[in-house]
Short mmCIF file of C-alpha atoms in Angstrom, two decimals:
data_model
loop_
_atom_site.label_atom_id
_atom_site.label_comp_id
_atom_site.label_asym_id
_atom_site.label_seq_id
_atom_site.Cartn_x
_atom_site.Cartn_y
_atom_site.Cartn_z
CA MET A 1 71.80 -128.79 191.21
CA SER A 2 71.96 -125.52 189.25
CA PHE A 3 72.22 -123.45 192.44
CA ILE A 4 75.46 -125.19 193.50
CA ARG A 5 78.59 -123.43 192.28
CA ARG A 6 80.91 -125.70 190.28
CA PRO A 7 84.04 -125.12 192.44
CA VAL A 8 82.06 -126.14 195.50
CA LEU A 9 80.75 -129.20 193.72
CA TYR A 10 84.22 -130.19 192.50
CA SER A 11 85.44 -130.01 196.07
CA ALA A 12 82.57 -132.16 197.23
CA LEU A 13 83.27 -134.71 194.53
CA ARG A 14 86.74 -135.18 195.92
CA SER A 15 85.58 -135.51 199.50
CA ASN A 16 85.39 -138.80 201.37
CA LEU A 17 81.62 -138.78 201.17
CA THR A 18 81.59 -138.49 197.39
CA SER A 19 84.29 -141.11 197.08
CA ARG A 20 82.08 -143.48 199.02
CA LEU A 21 79.10 -142.74 196.82
CA LEU A 22 80.89 -142.93 193.49
CA ARG A 23 83.57 -145.56 194.05
CA PRO A 24 83.07 -148.61 191.80
CA ALA A 25 81.83 -151.68 193.62
CA PRO A 26 84.31 -154.47 194.41
CA ARG A 27 84.34 -157.14 191.75
CA GLN A 28 85.89 -160.55 191.43
CA PRO A 29 88.64 -161.10 188.83
CA LEU A 30 86.93 -162.00 185.58
CA PHE A 31 89.58 -164.41 184.43
CA THR A 32 90.14 -167.24 186.89
CA PRO A 33 90.86 -170.34 184.79
CA ILE A 34 88.92 -173.33 186.10
CA LEU A 35 88.98 -175.80 183.23
CA CYS A 36 92.48 -176.76 184.21
CA SER A 37 91.66 -177.18 187.88
CA PRO A 38 94.43 -179.13 189.63
CA ASN A 39 91.98 -180.08 192.38
CA LEU A 40 89.60 -181.72 189.95
CA LEU A 41 91.67 -183.16 187.11
CA GLU A 42 95.41 -182.68 187.45
CA ARG A 43 95.57 -183.97 191.01
CA LYS A 44 93.58 -187.06 190.08
CA TYR A 45 94.78 -187.86 186.58
CA GLY A 46 97.86 -185.74 185.92
CA THR A 47 96.70 -184.80 182.43
CA CYS A 48 95.81 -181.14 182.74
CA SER A 49 98.87 -178.91 182.59
CA SER A 50 98.75 -175.24 183.56
CA THR A 51 101.94 -174.50 181.62
CA PRO A 52 101.40 -171.97 178.79
CA HIS A 53 100.86 -173.64 175.44
CA SER A 54 100.92 -172.64 171.81
CA LEU A 55 97.32 -172.25 170.68
CA GLU A 56 98.24 -173.82 167.34
CA LEU A 57 99.59 -177.07 168.74
CA GLY A 58 99.66 -177.15 172.50
CA LYS A 59 98.42 -180.42 173.95
CA SER A 60 97.79 -184.08 173.27
CA CYS A 61 94.53 -185.95 173.70
CA TRP A 62 94.67 -187.69 177.07
CA ARG A 63 93.09 -190.80 175.58
CA CYS A 64 94.45 -191.32 172.03
CA LYS A 65 97.49 -188.98 172.26
CA GLU A 66 96.48 -187.08 169.10
CA ASP A 67 98.17 -183.66 168.82
CA LEU A 68 95.59 -180.92 169.41
CA ARG A 69 95.35 -177.15 169.52
CA SER A 70 95.19 -175.88 173.08
CA SER A 71 91.75 -174.36 172.51
CA GLU A 72 90.10 -177.56 171.26
CA VAL A 73 87.30 -178.74 173.53
CA PHE A 74 87.15 -182.19 171.96
CA CYS A 75 89.70 -184.45 170.30
CA HIS A 76 89.41 -183.98 166.53
CA ASN A 77 90.39 -187.60 165.86
CA SER A 78 87.24 -189.07 164.30
CA THR A 79 87.78 -192.37 166.11
CA CYS A 80 88.12 -190.65 169.50
CA GLY A 81 86.24 -187.35 169.98
CA THR A 82 86.91 -187.33 173.73
CA ILE A 83 86.23 -184.20 175.78
CA GLN A 84 89.46 -182.39 176.66
CA PRO A 85 90.74 -180.22 179.51
CA ILE A 86 91.77 -176.73 178.40
CA PRO A 87 95.09 -175.21 179.58
CA THR A 88 95.00 -172.02 181.61
CA SER A 89 96.72 -170.17 178.75
CA VAL A 90 93.52 -170.46 176.71
CA THR A 91 91.15 -167.50 176.98
CA PHE A 92 87.41 -167.11 176.63
CA PHE A 93 88.05 -165.50 173.25
CA ASP A 94 90.10 -168.47 172.01
CA VAL A 95 87.20 -170.87 172.50
CA LEU A 96 84.14 -168.74 171.71
CA VAL A 97 85.36 -166.02 169.34
CA GLY A 98 88.68 -166.98 167.79
CA GLU A 99 90.47 -163.68 168.38
CA GLU A 100 90.85 -161.14 171.16
CA VAL A 101 88.71 -158.22 170.02
CA PHE A 102 86.26 -155.91 171.73
CA ASP A 103 83.78 -155.94 168.84
CA VAL A 104 82.03 -159.29 169.12
CA ASN A 105 79.13 -160.58 167.03
CA ILE A 106 76.72 -161.45 169.84
CA ALA A 107 74.54 -163.69 167.67
CA GLN A 108 77.53 -165.77 166.59
CA LEU A 109 78.85 -165.82 170.14
CA LYS A 110 75.56 -167.20 171.42
CA LYS A 111 75.39 -169.79 168.64
CA LYS A 112 78.90 -171.04 169.42
CA TYR A 113 78.21 -171.10 173.15
CA LEU A 114 74.96 -173.04 172.85
CA SER A 115 76.54 -175.56 170.50
CA LEU A 116 79.44 -176.26 172.84
CA GLN A 117 77.32 -176.14 175.98
CA GLN A 118 75.01 -178.77 174.54
CA GLN A 119 77.98 -181.02 173.77
CA VAL A 120 79.63 -180.70 177.19
CA HIS A 121 76.54 -180.78 179.40
CA PRO A 122 77.28 -183.10 182.34
CA ASP A 123 73.95 -184.91 181.93
CA SER A 124 75.35 -186.42 178.73
CA TYR A 125 78.32 -187.86 180.62
CA THR A 126 76.68 -189.61 183.56
CA ARG A 127 77.46 -193.02 182.04
CA LYS A 128 80.90 -192.04 180.80
CA PRO A 129 84.16 -192.70 182.69
CA GLN A 130 84.55 -190.54 185.81
CA LYS A 131 87.29 -188.46 184.23
CA GLU A 132 85.07 -187.44 181.31
CA PHE A 133 82.16 -186.64 183.63
CA GLU A 134 84.32 -184.42 185.83
CA CYS A 135 85.83 -182.69 182.82
CA ALA A 136 82.33 -182.03 181.45
CA GLN A 137 81.36 -180.41 184.75
CA VAL A 138 84.19 -177.90 184.69
CA GLN A 139 83.88 -177.35 180.94
CA SER A 140 80.20 -176.47 181.31
CA ALA A 141 80.86 -174.04 184.18
CA TRP A 142 83.76 -172.40 182.34
CA LEU A 143 81.79 -171.98 179.12
CA ASN A 144 78.92 -170.41 181.03
CA ARG A 145 81.26 -167.91 182.65
CA ALA A 146 83.01 -167.23 179.34
CA TYR A 147 79.73 -166.51 177.54
CA HIS A 148 78.36 -164.20 180.20
CA THR A 149 81.65 -162.30 180.32
CA LEU A 150 81.94 -161.81 176.56
CA ARG A 151 78.32 -160.94 175.83
CA ASP A 152 78.41 -157.96 178.23
CA PRO A 153 80.34 -154.92 176.92
CA LEU A 154 81.54 -153.81 180.36
CA HIS A 155 82.72 -157.25 181.44
CA ARG A 156 84.25 -157.84 178.02
CA ALA A 157 86.23 -154.61 178.27
CA GLN A 158 87.41 -155.40 181.79
CA TYR A 159 88.42 -158.90 180.72
CA LEU A 160 90.34 -157.64 177.69
CA LEU A 161 92.17 -155.17 179.90
CA GLU A 162 93.06 -157.94 182.35
CA LEU A 163 94.41 -160.09 179.52
CA ARG A 164 96.61 -157.17 178.47
CA GLY A 165 97.93 -156.59 181.95
CA VAL A 166 95.82 -153.55 182.84
CA GLN A 167 94.07 -153.74 186.19
CA VAL A 168 91.14 -151.53 187.14
CA GLU A 169 91.30 -151.23 190.92
CA GLU A 170 88.04 -151.13 192.86
CA SER A 171 89.03 -147.82 194.46
CA GLU A 172 89.56 -146.05 191.13
CA SER A 173 87.14 -143.40 189.93
CA LEU A 174 86.99 -140.99 187.04
CA ASP A 175 89.44 -138.11 186.86
CA ASP A 176 87.03 -135.94 184.86
CA PRO A 177 85.26 -133.56 187.30
CA GLU A 178 82.66 -132.56 184.69
CA LEU A 179 81.67 -136.19 184.21
CA LEU A 180 81.64 -136.87 187.94
CA MET A 181 79.35 -133.88 188.38
CA GLU A 182 77.05 -135.26 185.69
CA VAL A 183 76.88 -138.63 187.45
CA LEU A 184 76.07 -136.95 190.75
CA GLU A 185 73.33 -134.88 189.12
CA VAL A 186 71.72 -137.96 187.59
CA ARG A 187 71.88 -139.70 190.95
CA GLU A 188 70.02 -136.82 192.60
CA GLU A 189 67.48 -136.68 189.77
CA LEU A 190 66.70 -140.34 190.38
CA GLU A 191 66.37 -139.79 194.11
CA ASP A 192 63.96 -136.91 193.47
CA ALA A 193 61.95 -138.62 190.71
CA GLN A 194 58.24 -138.97 191.49
CA THR A 195 56.87 -140.50 188.29
CA GLU A 196 57.71 -143.24 185.82
CA SER A 197 57.85 -140.60 183.09
CA GLU A 198 60.68 -138.78 184.87
CA VAL A 199 62.62 -142.02 185.23
CA ASP A 200 62.02 -142.88 181.57
CA ASP A 201 63.63 -139.59 180.55
CA ILE A 202 66.68 -140.41 182.68
CA ARG A 203 66.77 -143.94 181.28
CA LEU A 204 66.68 -142.79 177.66
CA ALA A 205 69.41 -140.20 178.20
CA ASN A 206 71.54 -142.81 179.94
CA GLU A 207 71.10 -145.32 177.11
CA SER A 208 72.60 -142.76 174.76
CA LYS A 209 75.61 -142.39 177.05
CA LEU A 210 75.98 -146.17 177.26
CA LYS A 211 76.08 -146.51 173.49
CA GLU A 212 78.54 -143.66 173.14
CA SER A 213 80.90 -145.16 175.73
CA ILE A 214 80.77 -148.56 174.01
CA GLN A 215 81.58 -146.98 170.64
CA GLU A 216 84.51 -145.11 172.17
CA LEU A 217 85.74 -148.31 173.83
CA SER A 218 85.68 -150.06 170.47
CA LEU A 219 87.89 -147.36 168.98
CA ALA A 220 90.26 -147.35 171.96
CA PHE A 221 90.85 -151.09 171.70
CA LYS A 222 91.31 -150.89 167.93
CA GLU A 223 94.00 -148.27 168.47
CA ASN A 224 95.44 -150.27 171.38
CA ASP A 225 95.03 -147.22 173.61
CA LEU A 226 94.76 -149.20 176.84
CA GLU A 227 94.84 -146.21 179.19
CA ARG A 228 91.93 -144.66 177.30
CA ALA A 229 90.12 -148.02 177.33
CA LYS A 230 90.64 -148.24 181.09
CA GLN A 231 89.12 -144.79 181.69
CA LEU A 232 86.21 -145.60 179.39
CA SER A 233 85.53 -148.87 181.20
CA ILE A 234 85.34 -146.95 184.49
CA GLN A 235 82.99 -144.48 182.80
CA LEU A 236 80.85 -147.29 181.41
CA GLN A 237 80.53 -148.75 184.90
CA TYR A 238 78.80 -145.55 186.02
CA TRP A 239 76.28 -145.66 183.16
CA VAL A 240 75.62 -149.36 183.77
CA ASN A 241 74.89 -148.70 187.44
CA ILE A 242 72.59 -145.82 186.57
CA LYS A 243 70.74 -148.11 184.16
CA LYS A 244 70.33 -150.68 186.93
CA ALA A 245 69.03 -148.01 189.29
CA THR A 246 66.40 -146.86 186.76
CA GLN A 247 65.27 -150.47 186.28
CA GLU A 248 64.88 -150.94 190.02
CA TRP A 249 63.12 -147.61 190.58
CA SER A 250 59.64 -147.55 192.07
CA PRO A 251 57.59 -144.67 193.54
CA ASN A 252 57.95 -145.98 197.08
CA LYS A 253 61.59 -146.98 196.85
CA GLN A 254 64.52 -144.58 196.99
CA ALA A 255 66.83 -144.96 194.01
CA TYR A 256 70.46 -145.72 194.75
CA VAL A 257 73.22 -145.69 192.17
CA SER A 258 75.71 -148.25 193.45
CA HIS A 259 79.39 -148.11 192.50
#
Protein backbone atom coordinates (compact mmCIF):
# COMPACT_ATOMS: atom_id res chain seq x y z
CA MET A 1 0.00 0.00 0.00
CA SER A 2 2.94 2.37 0.51
CA PHE A 3 3.29 2.99 -3.24
CA ILE A 4 -0.26 4.39 -3.50
CA ARG A 5 -0.43 8.15 -3.06
CA ARG A 6 -2.84 9.23 -0.31
CA PRO A 7 -4.96 11.57 -2.50
CA VAL A 8 -5.52 8.71 -4.92
CA LEU A 9 -6.43 6.40 -2.08
CA TYR A 10 -8.83 8.93 -0.55
CA SER A 11 -10.57 9.19 -3.89
CA ALA A 12 -10.82 5.43 -4.12
CA LEU A 13 -12.25 5.23 -0.63
CA ARG A 14 -15.10 7.44 -1.70
CA SER A 15 -15.81 5.50 -4.86
CA ASN A 16 -18.72 3.12 -5.28
CA LEU A 17 -16.41 0.13 -5.13
CA THR A 18 -14.96 1.14 -1.77
CA SER A 19 -18.40 1.96 -0.43
CA ARG A 20 -19.46 -1.57 -1.29
CA LEU A 21 -16.43 -3.05 0.42
CA LEU A 22 -16.56 -0.95 3.56
CA ARG A 23 -20.27 -0.36 4.11
CA PRO A 24 -21.51 -1.92 7.38
CA ALA A 25 -23.61 -5.02 6.91
CA PRO A 26 -27.40 -4.72 7.31
CA ARG A 27 -28.53 -5.55 10.81
CA GLN A 28 -31.86 -6.10 12.45
CA PRO A 29 -33.06 -3.59 15.08
CA LEU A 30 -31.66 -4.71 18.41
CA PHE A 31 -34.65 -3.63 20.43
CA THR A 32 -37.86 -5.30 19.30
CA PRO A 33 -39.89 -5.93 22.46
CA ILE A 34 -41.37 -9.43 22.43
CA LEU A 35 -42.30 -10.07 26.04
CA CYS A 36 -45.40 -8.01 25.55
CA SER A 37 -46.41 -9.74 22.34
CA PRO A 38 -50.05 -8.99 21.52
CA ASN A 39 -50.19 -12.11 19.35
CA LEU A 40 -49.20 -14.36 22.22
CA LEU A 41 -50.57 -12.83 25.41
CA GLU A 42 -52.55 -9.64 24.93
CA ARG A 43 -54.74 -11.04 22.18
CA LYS A 44 -55.54 -14.12 24.24
CA TYR A 45 -55.72 -12.78 27.77
CA GLY A 46 -55.77 -9.00 27.56
CA THR A 47 -53.27 -8.61 30.39
CA CYS A 48 -50.14 -7.39 28.65
CA SER A 49 -50.26 -3.67 27.92
CA SER A 50 -47.80 -1.98 25.57
CA THR A 51 -48.52 1.44 27.08
CA PRO A 52 -45.43 3.04 28.68
CA HIS A 53 -45.26 2.46 32.41
CA SER A 54 -43.39 3.89 35.35
CA LEU A 55 -40.60 1.47 36.21
CA GLU A 56 -41.22 2.12 39.91
CA LEU A 57 -44.88 1.10 39.92
CA GLY A 58 -46.19 0.25 36.49
CA LYS A 59 -48.33 -2.87 36.46
CA SER A 60 -50.44 -5.23 38.52
CA CYS A 61 -50.02 -8.98 38.85
CA TRP A 62 -52.47 -10.58 36.44
CA ARG A 63 -53.34 -13.22 39.03
CA CYS A 64 -53.40 -11.59 42.50
CA LYS A 65 -53.55 -7.92 41.38
CA GLU A 66 -50.53 -6.96 43.53
CA ASP A 67 -48.93 -3.66 42.44
CA LEU A 68 -45.56 -4.38 40.80
CA ARG A 69 -42.67 -2.53 39.20
CA SER A 70 -42.79 -2.78 35.43
CA SER A 71 -39.44 -4.59 35.33
CA GLU A 72 -40.41 -7.38 37.74
CA VAL A 73 -40.35 -10.80 36.10
CA PHE A 74 -42.30 -12.45 38.91
CA CYS A 75 -44.95 -11.25 41.35
CA HIS A 76 -43.22 -10.36 44.62
CA ASN A 77 -46.26 -11.40 46.67
CA SER A 78 -44.96 -14.37 48.67
CA THR A 79 -48.29 -16.17 48.31
CA CYS A 80 -48.33 -15.73 44.52
CA GLY A 81 -44.93 -15.54 42.76
CA THR A 82 -46.52 -15.86 39.32
CA ILE A 83 -44.47 -15.17 36.19
CA GLN A 84 -45.33 -11.78 34.69
CA PRO A 85 -45.41 -10.22 31.21
CA ILE A 86 -43.10 -7.22 30.87
CA PRO A 87 -44.32 -3.99 29.20
CA THR A 88 -42.57 -2.78 26.07
CA SER A 89 -41.30 0.27 27.97
CA VAL A 90 -38.97 -2.00 29.95
CA THR A 91 -35.46 -2.34 28.51
CA PHE A 92 -32.83 -5.06 28.65
CA PHE A 93 -30.95 -2.88 31.13
CA ASP A 94 -33.95 -2.57 33.46
CA VAL A 95 -34.16 -6.33 33.94
CA LEU A 96 -30.51 -7.45 33.79
CA VAL A 97 -28.47 -4.43 34.90
CA GLY A 98 -30.65 -1.93 36.73
CA GLU A 99 -29.47 1.18 34.90
CA GLU A 100 -28.72 2.24 31.34
CA VAL A 101 -24.93 2.38 31.22
CA PHE A 102 -22.32 1.27 28.71
CA ASP A 103 -19.94 -0.06 31.37
CA VAL A 104 -21.47 -3.38 32.42
CA ASN A 105 -20.02 -5.94 34.83
CA ILE A 106 -20.13 -8.99 32.58
CA ALA A 107 -19.79 -11.48 35.45
CA GLN A 108 -22.75 -9.95 37.29
CA LEU A 109 -24.72 -9.74 34.05
CA LYS A 110 -24.19 -13.45 33.40
CA LYS A 111 -25.11 -14.36 36.97
CA LYS A 112 -28.37 -12.40 36.78
CA TYR A 113 -29.20 -13.84 33.37
CA LEU A 114 -28.60 -17.45 34.39
CA SER A 115 -30.64 -17.02 37.56
CA LEU A 116 -33.64 -15.61 35.70
CA GLN A 117 -33.30 -17.97 32.76
CA GLN A 118 -33.39 -20.94 35.11
CA GLN A 119 -36.57 -19.60 36.72
CA VAL A 120 -38.42 -18.89 33.47
CA HIS A 121 -37.35 -21.92 31.45
CA PRO A 122 -40.45 -23.27 29.68
CA ASP A 123 -39.67 -26.85 30.75
CA SER A 124 -40.59 -25.82 34.29
CA TYR A 125 -44.03 -24.65 33.14
CA THR A 126 -45.28 -27.61 31.13
CA ARG A 127 -47.78 -28.50 33.88
CA LYS A 128 -48.70 -24.91 34.65
CA PRO A 129 -51.73 -23.08 33.19
CA GLN A 130 -51.37 -22.30 29.48
CA LYS A 131 -50.96 -18.60 30.12
CA GLU A 132 -47.94 -19.15 32.39
CA PHE A 133 -46.37 -21.59 29.93
CA GLU A 134 -46.72 -19.14 27.04
CA CYS A 135 -45.38 -16.28 29.12
CA ALA A 136 -42.37 -18.42 30.10
CA GLN A 137 -41.67 -19.08 26.43
CA VAL A 138 -41.48 -15.41 25.50
CA GLN A 139 -39.68 -14.50 28.73
CA SER A 140 -36.96 -17.06 28.01
CA ALA A 141 -36.49 -15.86 24.42
CA TRP A 142 -36.41 -12.21 25.48
CA LEU A 143 -33.90 -12.82 28.27
CA ASN A 144 -31.65 -14.71 25.87
CA ARG A 145 -31.71 -11.83 23.41
CA ALA A 146 -31.18 -9.29 26.18
CA TYR A 147 -28.13 -11.12 27.53
CA HIS A 148 -26.46 -11.57 24.16
CA THR A 149 -27.06 -7.91 23.33
CA LEU A 150 -25.66 -6.54 26.59
CA ARG A 151 -22.64 -8.81 26.89
CA ASP A 152 -21.27 -7.66 23.51
CA PRO A 153 -19.75 -4.14 23.52
CA LEU A 154 -20.74 -3.36 19.93
CA HIS A 155 -24.33 -4.54 20.31
CA ARG A 156 -24.58 -2.85 23.69
CA ALA A 157 -23.45 0.46 22.20
CA GLN A 158 -25.86 0.17 19.28
CA TYR A 159 -28.70 -0.69 21.65
CA LEU A 160 -27.94 2.24 23.95
CA LEU A 161 -27.91 4.56 20.96
CA GLU A 162 -31.28 3.19 19.81
CA LEU A 163 -32.75 3.75 23.27
CA ARG A 164 -31.57 7.36 23.10
CA GLY A 165 -33.04 7.94 19.67
CA VAL A 166 -29.83 7.70 17.64
CA GLN A 167 -30.02 5.42 14.63
CA VAL A 168 -26.94 4.05 12.86
CA GLU A 169 -28.03 3.47 9.28
CA GLU A 170 -26.65 0.45 7.44
CA SER A 171 -25.31 2.70 4.66
CA GLU A 172 -23.26 4.86 7.02
CA SER A 173 -19.48 4.64 7.06
CA LEU A 174 -16.68 6.51 8.76
CA ASP A 175 -15.96 10.09 7.80
CA ASP A 176 -12.28 9.80 8.76
CA PRO A 177 -10.25 9.12 5.57
CA GLU A 178 -7.14 8.18 7.56
CA LEU A 179 -9.07 5.50 9.42
CA LEU A 180 -10.75 4.25 6.27
CA MET A 181 -7.33 3.94 4.67
CA GLU A 182 -6.12 1.96 7.66
CA VAL A 183 -9.07 -0.43 7.38
CA LEU A 184 -8.41 -0.92 3.68
CA GLU A 185 -4.73 -1.61 4.34
CA VAL A 186 -5.56 -4.25 6.95
CA ARG A 187 -8.01 -5.85 4.56
CA GLU A 188 -5.31 -6.14 1.90
CA GLU A 189 -2.79 -7.46 4.42
CA LEU A 190 -5.22 -10.23 5.31
CA GLU A 191 -5.82 -11.05 1.66
CA ASP A 192 -2.06 -11.27 1.09
CA ALA A 193 -1.24 -13.19 4.29
CA GLN A 194 0.46 -16.54 3.69
CA THR A 195 1.17 -17.74 7.22
CA GLU A 196 -0.56 -18.00 10.58
CA SER A 197 2.18 -15.82 12.05
CA GLU A 198 1.28 -12.95 9.71
CA VAL A 199 -2.38 -13.24 10.67
CA ASP A 200 -1.48 -13.36 14.37
CA ASP A 201 0.31 -10.03 14.02
CA ILE A 202 -2.78 -8.52 12.40
CA ARG A 203 -4.99 -10.05 15.09
CA LEU A 204 -2.92 -8.66 17.96
CA ALA A 205 -2.81 -5.17 16.46
CA ASN A 206 -6.56 -5.28 15.90
CA GLU A 207 -7.24 -6.36 19.49
CA SER A 208 -5.49 -3.21 20.65
CA LYS A 209 -7.74 -1.12 18.41
CA LEU A 210 -10.81 -2.94 19.72
CA LYS A 211 -9.91 -2.17 23.32
CA GLU A 212 -9.16 1.45 22.52
CA SER A 213 -12.50 1.93 20.75
CA ILE A 214 -14.38 0.36 23.68
CA GLN A 215 -12.61 2.65 26.15
CA GLU A 216 -13.46 5.68 24.03
CA LEU A 217 -17.08 4.53 23.78
CA SER A 218 -17.26 4.31 27.56
CA LEU A 219 -16.10 7.90 27.87
CA ALA A 220 -18.46 9.13 25.14
CA PHE A 221 -21.49 7.62 26.87
CA LYS A 222 -20.39 8.96 30.26
CA GLU A 223 -20.23 12.43 28.73
CA ASN A 224 -23.51 11.83 26.86
CA ASP A 225 -21.73 12.65 23.61
CA LEU A 226 -24.06 10.61 21.42
CA GLU A 227 -22.66 11.77 18.08
CA ARG A 228 -19.19 10.71 19.19
CA ALA A 229 -20.60 7.41 20.47
CA LYS A 230 -22.27 6.85 17.11
CA GLN A 231 -19.03 7.37 15.19
CA LEU A 232 -17.15 5.12 17.60
CA SER A 233 -19.75 2.36 17.23
CA ILE A 234 -19.27 2.50 13.45
CA GLN A 235 -15.51 2.36 14.01
CA LEU A 236 -15.86 -0.58 16.38
CA GLN A 237 -17.88 -2.45 13.75
CA TYR A 238 -14.85 -2.35 11.45
CA TRP A 239 -12.51 -3.77 14.10
CA VAL A 240 -15.05 -6.47 15.00
CA ASN A 241 -15.31 -7.54 11.36
CA ILE A 242 -11.53 -7.62 11.00
CA LYS A 243 -11.36 -9.80 14.12
CA LYS A 244 -13.89 -12.17 12.59
CA ALA A 245 -11.91 -12.31 9.35
CA THR A 246 -8.69 -13.21 11.21
CA GLN A 247 -10.52 -15.98 13.07
CA GLU A 248 -11.85 -17.41 9.82
CA TRP A 249 -8.53 -17.14 7.97
CA SER A 250 -6.89 -20.25 6.56
CA PRO A 251 -4.02 -20.66 4.06
CA ASN A 252 -6.34 -21.91 1.33
CA LYS A 253 -9.17 -19.47 1.96
CA GLN A 254 -9.18 -15.84 0.90
CA ALA A 255 -9.88 -13.49 3.80
CA TYR A 256 -12.83 -11.16 3.45
CA VAL A 257 -13.62 -8.33 5.82
CA SER A 258 -17.40 -8.02 5.67
CA HIS A 259 -19.17 -4.77 6.51
